[in-house]
Amino acid sequence: CTAARPGLVTLREDGDMQGLRRFIGRGLLLSLAVASTWGAIAWLSRGLIERYAFGSGQEVVSALLVLWTISAGLGFAQLTLNTSLQVHRRFAPLACVNLTASIVAGVAIVIGIHAMGARGAVVGMIVGQVVELTLMGWLLSRTLNTKSAQPL
């Protein structure tokens, strides 16, 4: 995402909110593509991963791989929105979003481990990521809409 910053800054400085939205949308699609590719490679390698890393039943590894792929996709999407918010200098609201999501994730992980074991830890992390991604999306949408309403 560091490579994307100059493009985002240029679009922001030019007041091109539609261009920013397209740029961010492409970033989110790229995030989905990377996570899907990673997930497919991990899924195809699950036997090898199971043998060398876990030494446990393949059904556990397969379930964890699906959850890790979801988490990776959310993480890549978060990075895209995070970079966009930083370009707009929304540091304090972003810190509040991060804090809120961290608290939610921590609570969800504890509950998840109690209820589901190792899978619950990953599910708890996903819950925190969904909260963070949702709040970041709301904050970025609000930021872009405010910028669009201002004269260029």
Short mmCIF file of C-alpha atoms in Angstrom, two decimals:
data_model
loop_
_atom_site.label_atom_id
_atom_site.label_comp_id
_atom_site.label_asym_id
_atom_site.label_seq_id
_atom_site.Cartn_x
_atom_site.Cartn_y
_atom_site.Cartn_z
CA CYS A 1 0.00 0.00 0.00
CA THR A 2 3.00 2.30 0.32
CA ALA A 3 3.23 2.18 -3.48
CA ALA A 4 -0.39 3.37 -3.72
CA ARG A 5 0.06 6.43 -1.49
CA PRO A 6 1.40 8.79 -4.19
CA GLY A 7 -1.57 7.99 -6.44
CA LEU A 8 -4.02 8.49 -3.60
CA VAL A 9 -2.36 11.78 -2.58
CA THR A 10 -2.46 13.08 -6.16
CA LEU A 11 -6.15 12.25 -6.49
CA ARG A 12 -6.87 13.84 -3.09
CA GLU A 13 -4.95 17.01 -3.95
CA ASP A 14 -6.74 17.25 -7.31
CA GLY A 15 -10.08 16.91 -5.50
CA ASP A 16 -10.95 13.89 -7.67
CA MET A 17 -13.23 12.01 -5.25
CA GLN A 18 -14.61 9.76 -8.01
CA GLY A 19 -11.05 8.84 -8.98
CA LEU A 20 -10.30 8.13 -5.31
CA ARG A 21 -13.34 5.88 -5.05
CA ARG A 22 -12.28 3.97 -8.19
CA PHE A 23 -8.68 3.67 -6.92
CA ILE A 24 -9.86 2.36 -3.54
CA GLY A 25 -12.33 -0.01 -5.23
CA ARG A 26 -9.53 -1.45 -7.37
CA GLY A 27 -7.44 -1.85 -4.22
CA LEU A 28 -10.24 -3.77 -2.54
CA LEU A 29 -10.63 -6.02 -5.60
CA LEU A 30 -6.88 -6.64 -5.62
CA SER A 31 -7.10 -7.53 -1.92
CA LEU A 32 -9.78 -10.09 -2.72
CA ALA A 33 -7.70 -11.53 -5.57
CA VAL A 34 -4.56 -11.84 -3.41
CA ALA A 35 -6.48 -13.46 -0.54
CA SER A 36 -8.23 -15.85 -2.94
CA THR A 37 -4.90 -16.82 -4.52
CA TRP A 38 -3.32 -17.31 -1.10
CA GLY A 39 -6.32 -19.37 0.00
CA ALA A 40 -6.19 -21.56 -3.09
CA ILE A 41 -2.46 -22.21 -2.67
CA ALA A 42 -2.92 -22.97 1.02
CA TRP A 43 -5.87 -25.27 0.27
CA LEU A 44 -3.93 -27.17 -2.38
CA SER A 45 -0.99 -27.46 0.04
CA ARG A 46 -3.09 -28.47 3.04
CA GLY A 47 -1.76 -32.04 3.13
CA LEU A 48 1.80 -30.77 3.24
CA ILE A 49 0.90 -28.12 5.83
CA GLU A 50 -0.89 -30.71 7.93
CA ARG A 51 2.03 -33.15 7.87
CA TYR A 52 4.88 -30.72 8.51
CA ALA A 53 3.33 -27.96 10.61
CA PHE A 54 0.52 -29.45 12.64
CA GLY A 55 0.73 -33.23 12.74
CA SER A 56 -3.01 -33.31 13.37
CA GLY A 57 -6.13 -34.40 11.54
CA GLN A 58 -6.65 -32.84 8.15
CA GLU A 59 -10.21 -31.75 8.99
CA VAL A 60 -8.79 -29.37 11.63
CA VAL A 61 -6.24 -27.93 9.20
CA SER A 62 -8.83 -27.59 6.43
CA ALA A 63 -11.21 -25.67 8.70
CA LEU A 64 -8.40 -23.42 9.90
CA LEU A 65 -7.25 -22.76 6.33
CA VAL A 66 -10.71 -21.55 5.37
CA LEU A 67 -10.82 -19.25 8.39
CA TRP A 68 -7.27 -17.99 7.77
CA THR A 69 -8.17 -17.23 4.16
CA ILE A 70 -11.17 -15.17 5.30
CA SER A 71 -8.94 -13.39 7.81
CA ALA A 72 -6.28 -12.72 5.16
CA GLY A 73 -8.87 -11.22 2.81
CA LEU A 74 -10.18 -8.98 5.56
CA GLY A 75 -6.63 -7.98 6.48
CA PHE A 76 -5.77 -6.98 2.92
CA ALA A 77 -9.00 -4.98 2.66
CA GLN A 78 -8.23 -3.30 6.00
CA LEU A 79 -4.81 -2.29 4.68
CA THR A 80 -6.41 -0.68 1.63
CA LEU A 81 -8.85 1.38 3.70
CA ASN A 82 -6.22 2.17 6.35
CA THR A 83 -3.88 3.62 3.73
CA SER A 84 -6.70 5.68 2.24
CA LEU A 85 -7.62 7.09 5.66
CA GLN A 86 -3.99 7.95 6.38
CA VAL A 87 -3.75 9.82 3.08
CA HIS A 88 -6.71 11.89 4.28
CA ARG A 89 -4.92 12.50 7.59
CA ARG A 90 -7.68 10.83 9.61
CA PHE A 91 -5.21 9.60 12.24
CA ALA A 92 -7.21 10.24 15.44
CA PRO A 93 -10.47 8.69 14.19
CA LEU A 94 -8.48 5.77 12.76
CA ALA A 95 -6.84 5.21 16.15
CA CYS A 96 -10.31 5.10 17.76
CA VAL A 97 -11.45 2.57 15.15
CA ASN A 98 -8.35 0.43 15.82
CA LEU A 99 -8.87 0.57 19.58
CA THR A 100 -12.55 -0.36 19.29
CA ALA A 101 -11.83 -3.27 16.96
CA SER A 102 -8.99 -4.50 19.19
CA ILE A 103 -11.27 -4.60 22.21
CA VAL A 104 -14.00 -6.40 20.24
CA ALA A 105 -11.43 -8.88 18.86
CA GLY A 106 -9.98 -9.57 22.30
CA VAL A 107 -13.38 -10.31 23.80
CA ALA A 108 -14.44 -12.36 20.75
CA ILE A 109 -11.21 -14.40 20.86
CA VAL A 110 -11.69 -15.29 24.53
CA ILE A 111 -15.31 -16.28 23.91
CA GLY A 112 -14.35 -18.12 20.71
CA ILE A 113 -11.59 -20.16 22.36
CA HIS A 114 -13.99 -21.14 25.14
CA ALA A 115 -16.63 -22.21 22.65
CA MET A 116 -14.59 -23.64 19.75
CA GLY A 117 -10.96 -24.07 20.75
CA ALA A 118 -8.32 -23.05 18.19
CA ARG A 119 -10.92 -22.32 15.53
CA GLY A 120 -12.62 -19.95 17.96
CA ALA A 121 -9.45 -17.87 18.23
CA VAL A 122 -9.43 -17.31 14.47
CA VAL A 123 -13.18 -16.65 14.42
CA GLY A 124 -12.71 -14.08 17.21
CA MET A 125 -10.00 -12.38 15.19
CA ILE A 126 -12.31 -12.32 12.16
CA VAL A 127 -15.05 -10.70 14.25
CA GLY A 128 -12.62 -7.93 15.23
CA GLN A 129 -11.53 -7.51 11.62
CA VAL A 130 -15.13 -7.24 10.40
CA VAL A 131 -15.82 -4.55 13.02
CA GLU A 132 -12.67 -2.67 12.02
CA LEU A 133 -13.33 -2.96 8.29
CA THR A 134 -16.93 -1.79 8.76
CA LEU A 135 -15.92 1.21 10.86
CA MET A 136 -13.09 2.10 8.46
CA GLY A 137 -15.47 1.90 5.51
CA TRP A 138 -17.95 4.15 7.29
CA LEU A 139 -15.22 6.65 8.21
CA LEU A 140 -13.75 6.67 4.69
CA SER A 141 -17.19 7.06 3.10
CA ARG A 142 -17.95 9.97 5.40
CA THR A 143 -14.55 11.52 4.64
CA LEU A 144 -14.98 11.23 0.87
CA ASN A 145 -18.55 12.53 0.99
CA THR A 146 -17.43 15.55 3.04
CA LYS A 147 -14.60 16.23 0.61
CA SER A 148 -17.00 15.90 -2.35
CA ALA A 149 -19.29 18.53 -0.85
CA GLN A 150 -16.44 21.05 -0.62
CA PRO A 151 -15.73 23.23 -3.66
CA LEU A 152 -12.56 22.36 -5.57
#
